[in-house]
Coordinates of C-alpha atoms in Angstrom, one line a residue:
M648 CA 13.6 -1.8 -29.3
I649 CA 12.2 -1.9 -25.8
T650 CA 13.1 0.8 -23.2
D651 CA 12.5 -0.3 -19.6
V652 CA 12.2 3.0 -17.7
H653 CA 12.0 1.4 -14.3
S654 CA 14.4 -1.2 -12.9
H655 CA 16.3 -1.3 -9.7
L656 CA 19.7 -2.0 -8.2
F657 CA 19.3 -3.7 -4.8
R658 CA 22.0 -5.5 -2.8
P659 CA 20.5 -7.5 0.1
G660 CA 22.4 -7.1 3.3
T661 CA 23.7 -3.7 2.1
D662 CA 20.8 -1.5 0.8
F663 CA 17.8 -2.3 3.0
D664 CA 17.0 -3.5 6.4
D665 CA 15.2 -6.7 7.5
G666 CA 11.9 -4.8 7.9
F667 CA 11.9 -3.6 4.3
R668 CA 12.7 -7.1 3.0
T669 CA 10.0 -8.7 5.1
E670 CA 7.3 -6.2 4.1
A671 CA 8.2 -6.6 0.4
A672 CA 6.3 -9.9 0.6
R673 CA 3.2 -7.8 0.4
A674 CA 4.1 -6.6 -3.1
H675 CA 2.6 -9.7 -4.7
A676 CA 1.9 -13.2 -3.5
G677 CA 4.8 -14.0 -1.2
E678 CA 8.3 -13.1 -0.4
V679 CA 10.3 -11.5 -3.3
D680 CA 13.9 -12.2 -4.0
L681 CA 15.2 -8.6 -4.2
T682 CA 18.7 -9.6 -5.3
V683 CA 19.6 -7.9 -8.6
R684 CA 21.6 -10.0 -11.0
W685 CA 22.5 -8.6 -14.4
E686 CA 22.6 -12.0 -16.0
E687 CA 19.1 -12.8 -14.7
Y688 CA 17.7 -9.5 -15.9
A689 CA 19.3 -9.8 -19.4
A690 CA 18.1 -13.4 -19.9
A691 CA 14.5 -12.2 -19.4
A692 CA 14.7 -9.3 -21.8
P693 CA 15.3 -8.9 -25.6
D694 CA 19.0 -8.3 -26.4
D695 CA 18.3 -4.7 -27.6
T696 CA 16.5 -3.6 -24.5
R697 CA 17.7 -0.3 -23.0
T698 CA 17.2 0.1 -19.3
I699 CA 17.0 2.9 -16.7
V700 CA 18.4 1.7 -13.4
V701 CA 17.5 3.4 -10.1
G702 CA 18.5 2.7 -6.5
G703 CA 16.5 4.4 -3.9
K704 CA 16.9 6.5 -0.7
A705 CA 14.3 6.5 2.0
R706 CA 15.7 6.5 5.5
R707 CA 12.2 6.3 7.1
S708 CA 11.5 3.0 5.2
G709 CA 14.9 1.4 5.7
L710 CA 16.2 1.7 2.2
W711 CA 19.4 3.4 1.1
V712 CA 21.3 2.5 -2.1
D713 CA 24.6 4.3 -2.6
D714 CA 24.6 6.3 -5.9
A715 CA 28.2 5.1 -6.5
A716 CA 26.9 1.5 -6.7
V717 CA 24.3 2.5 -9.3
A718 CA 27.0 4.3 -11.3
A719 CA 29.4 1.3 -11.2
Y720 CA 26.6 -1.2 -12.2
T721 CA 25.5 0.9 -15.2
A722 CA 29.1 1.7 -16.3
A723 CA 29.7 -2.1 -16.6
H724 CA 27.0 -2.2 -19.3
P725 CA 27.2 1.2 -21.0
G726 CA 25.3 0.2 -24.2
R727 CA 22.4 -1.2 -22.2
L728 CA 21.9 0.8 -18.9
V729 CA 21.3 4.4 -17.9
G730 CA 21.7 5.2 -14.2
Y731 CA 19.8 7.6 -12.0
L732 CA 20.8 9.0 -8.7
S733 CA 18.4 9.0 -5.7
L734 CA 17.6 11.5 -3.1
D735 CA 15.9 11.6 0.3
P736 CA 15.5 15.4 0.9
T737 CA 14.4 14.8 4.5
Q738 CA 18.1 13.9 5.3
P739 CA 21.0 16.3 5.6
G740 CA 23.4 16.6 2.8
W741 CA 21.0 15.8 0.0
R742 CA 22.1 18.8 -2.1
D743 CA 25.7 17.6 -2.0
E744 CA 24.5 14.2 -3.0
L745 CA 22.6 15.7 -5.9
R746 CA 25.6 17.6 -7.3
H747 CA 27.9 14.6 -6.7
G748 CA 25.6 12.1 -8.4
H749 CA 25.1 14.3 -11.4
Q750 CA 28.4 16.1 -11.8
E751 CA 30.9 13.6 -10.6
L752 CA 29.2 10.2 -11.0
G753 CA 27.5 11.1 -14.3
L754 CA 24.1 9.8 -13.4
R755 CA 21.5 11.1 -15.7
G756 CA 18.2 11.3 -13.8
I757 CA 16.7 11.4 -10.3
K758 CA 14.6 8.8 -8.4
L759 CA 12.4 10.2 -5.7
M760 CA 10.3 8.2 -3.2
P761 CA 8.2 10.7 -1.3
M762 CA 5.9 8.2 0.4
Y763 CA 8.8 6.0 1.5
A764 CA 10.9 8.9 2.7
G765 CA 7.9 10.8 4.2
F766 CA 7.8 14.2 2.4
D767 CA 5.3 16.1 0.4
P768 CA 6.8 16.5 -3.1
A769 CA 4.5 19.5 -3.7
A770 CA 6.1 21.5 -0.8
E771 CA 7.8 24.6 -2.1
E772 CA 10.8 23.9 0.1
Y773 CA 11.9 21.4 -2.5
D774 CA 11.8 23.7 -5.4
D775 CA 15.6 24.0 -5.6
L776 CA 15.7 20.2 -6.2
F777 CA 13.2 20.5 -9.0
G778 CA 14.7 23.6 -10.4
Y779 CA 18.2 22.0 -10.5
A780 CA 16.7 19.0 -12.4
E781 CA 14.9 21.2 -14.8
R782 CA 18.0 23.4 -15.6
H783 CA 20.2 20.4 -16.1
G784 CA 17.8 18.2 -18.0
L785 CA 17.6 15.4 -15.4
P786 CA 14.3 13.6 -15.7
L787 CA 12.6 12.4 -12.5
L788 CA 11.2 8.9 -11.8
V789 CA 8.8 9.5 -8.9
H790 CA 7.1 6.7 -6.9
T791 CA 3.3 7.2 -7.0
G792 CA 0.6 4.8 -5.8
T793 CA 0.5 2.3 -3.0
T794 CA 3.3 0.5 -1.2
F795 CA 4.0 -2.5 1.0
V796 CA 5.9 -0.4 3.7
S797 CA 3.7 0.2 6.7
A798 CA 5.7 3.3 7.8
A799 CA 5.3 5.1 4.5
P800 CA 2.5 7.8 4.5
L801 CA 0.1 7.0 1.6
E802 CA -0.9 10.7 1.3
Y803 CA 2.5 11.5 -0.2
A804 CA 2.1 8.9 -3.0
M805 CA -0.9 10.6 -4.5
P806 CA -0.2 11.6 -8.1
R807 CA -1.9 14.9 -7.7
H808 CA 1.0 16.3 -5.8
L809 CA 3.1 16.2 -8.9
D810 CA 0.6 18.5 -10.7
A811 CA 1.9 21.4 -8.5
V812 CA 5.5 20.6 -9.3
A813 CA 4.8 20.5 -13.1
I814 CA 3.0 23.8 -12.9
R815 CA 6.0 25.5 -11.3
H816 CA 8.5 23.6 -13.4
P817 CA 6.9 23.2 -16.9
G818 CA 10.2 22.1 -18.5
L819 CA 10.9 19.3 -16.0
R820 CA 10.4 15.8 -17.4
M821 CA 8.8 13.4 -14.9
V822 CA 7.6 9.8 -15.0
L823 CA 5.0 8.8 -12.4
A824 CA 5.7 5.2 -11.5
H825 CA 3.2 2.3 -11.6
L826 CA 0.5 4.5 -13.2
G827 CA -0.2 5.7 -9.7
H828 CA -2.0 2.4 -8.8
P829 CA -4.7 2.2 -7.4
F830 CA -5.2 5.9 -8.1
E831 CA -4.9 5.6 -11.9
G832 CA -7.6 8.2 -12.6
E833 CA -5.7 10.8 -10.7
C834 CA -2.5 9.9 -12.4
L835 CA -4.1 10.1 -15.9
A836 CA -5.5 13.5 -15.0
V837 CA -2.0 14.8 -14.2
I838 CA -0.2 13.4 -17.2
R839 CA -2.8 14.5 -19.7
K840 CA -2.4 18.2 -18.8
H841 CA 1.4 18.5 -18.8
P842 CA 3.5 17.9 -22.0
H843 CA 6.5 16.5 -20.2
V844 CA 4.9 14.3 -17.5
Y845 CA 4.5 10.6 -18.3
A846 CA 3.5 7.5 -16.4
D847 CA 5.1 4.0 -16.5
V848 CA 3.1 0.8 -16.4
S849 CA 5.6 -1.2 -14.3
A850 CA 4.6 -3.8 -11.8
L851 CA 1.0 -4.0 -13.0
H852 CA 0.7 -7.0 -15.2
Y853 CA 0.3 -9.4 -12.3
R854 CA -2.9 -7.5 -11.4
P855 CA -4.6 -8.2 -14.7
F856 CA -8.0 -6.6 -14.0
Q857 CA -6.4 -3.5 -12.7
L858 CA -4.1 -3.2 -15.7
W859 CA -7.0 -3.7 -18.1
H860 CA -9.1 -1.1 -16.4
S861 CA -6.1 1.4 -16.2
L862 CA -5.4 1.0 -19.9
R863 CA -9.0 1.3 -20.8
L864 CA -9.1 4.6 -18.8
A865 CA -6.0 5.8 -20.6
Q866 CA -7.7 5.0 -23.9
D867 CA -10.8 6.9 -23.0
Y868 CA -8.7 9.9 -22.0
G869 CA -6.6 9.8 -25.1
V870 CA -3.2 9.5 -23.3
W871 CA -1.8 6.3 -24.7
H872 CA 1.2 8.4 -25.9
K873 CA 2.0 9.4 -22.3
L874 CA 2.5 5.8 -21.1
L875 CA 6.0 4.3 -20.9
F876 CA 7.0 0.7 -20.5
G877 CA 8.7 -0.4 -17.3
S878 CA 9.3 -3.7 -15.5
D879 CA 10.1 -2.9 -11.9
Y880 CA 12.8 -5.6 -11.9
P881 CA 13.5 -7.6 -9.6
F882 CA 9.8 -7.6 -8.8
T883 CA 9.1 -8.9 -12.3
T884 CA 10.9 -9.1 -15.6
V885 CA 10.8 -7.4 -19.0
D886 CA 9.6 -10.5 -20.8
A887 CA 6.9 -11.2 -18.2
S888 CA 5.7 -7.6 -18.4
V889 CA 5.5 -7.7 -22.2
A890 CA 3.6 -11.0 -22.1
G891 CA 1.2 -9.6 -19.6
L892 CA 0.5 -6.5 -21.6
R893 CA -0.2 -8.6 -24.8
E894 CA -2.4 -11.0 -22.9
I895 CA -4.5 -8.0 -21.5
A896 CA -4.7 -6.6 -25.1
R897 CA -6.4 -9.9 -26.3
I898 CA -9.3 -9.6 -23.8
P899 CA -12.5 -8.8 -25.7
G900 CA -13.6 -6.3 -23.1
I901 CA -17.0 -5.4 -21.7
P902 CA -19.9 -6.0 -24.1
G903 CA -21.0 -2.6 -25.6
L904 CA -17.5 -1.0 -25.1
P905 CA -14.6 -1.0 -27.5
P906 CA -11.7 -3.4 -26.6
L907 CA -8.2 -2.2 -25.9
D908 CA -6.4 -0.9 -29.0
R909 CA -3.8 -3.7 -29.6
D910 CA -1.8 -1.4 -31.9
E911 CA -1.5 1.1 -29.0
V912 CA -0.4 -1.6 -26.6
E913 CA 2.4 -2.5 -29.1
K914 CA 3.4 1.2 -29.4
L915 CA 3.5 1.3 -25.6
I916 CA 5.9 -1.7 -25.4
H917 CA 8.2 -0.1 -28.0
R918 CA 7.9 3.6 -27.1
P919 CA 11.2 5.5 -27.5
A920 CA 11.2 6.7 -23.9
L921 CA 14.9 7.8 -23.9
D922 CA 14.0 10.3 -26.7
L923 CA 11.0 11.6 -24.8
L924 CA 13.0 12.0 -21.6
G925 CA 15.9 13.7 -23.3
L926 CA 18.3 10.8 -22.6
S927 CA 19.2 9.7 -26.2

């Protein structure tokens, strides 16, 4: 079974402004159709795929997906989808949104976008957010790494900020998105030292050298077991992501260095992420 820990719900015309849509063309080679269609997602994934679905809230970047929409979308496919709420703690009312999304909508994790929203996730003023998530077993999916949005401060996407969060909240399960690209070394340093902090490899296969280099670093640091599979749909699909990983695994590598461990790549593709995140 494949577990996709990183897919989105976007509704064009409702969830983001024209600036966000236009800048998304920087994600990879031209404008991306950000419309999420269940039938399209399911057709490009094995039938037994389980999927975590997030929306996103970042007023600064022109993105705001209502948690109720995520709850309705995932409820329509209860055997396949797990929904997360989203928070922008720079905006008033986020604590009420946290309780509502968790206690009333039944969403099972939290998506944070510090760079897109413009806040330092290591700041102690957000400790009540992380403390709530830790107490209630709500895993976090945190955007780390670069972005296509010009207004988003890159500093707040650095994986090192989540080190401070993990030190103060050692029971909190977190997934650092996109392996922190292009700051993979920093991301690997964080996930290696904290038992409940992981990274996903979503949205990397269409940068093949970067993905090969990132996985080779993970192999050197002995953290294959901390990497989780993700697609980042609608930016790409499960099938394309799996194919990209397997293609990378076939590369002989640099002469004089061991190649990527193909067995570890297969384990990554089939890692039981829901168990690791307490969501089984």
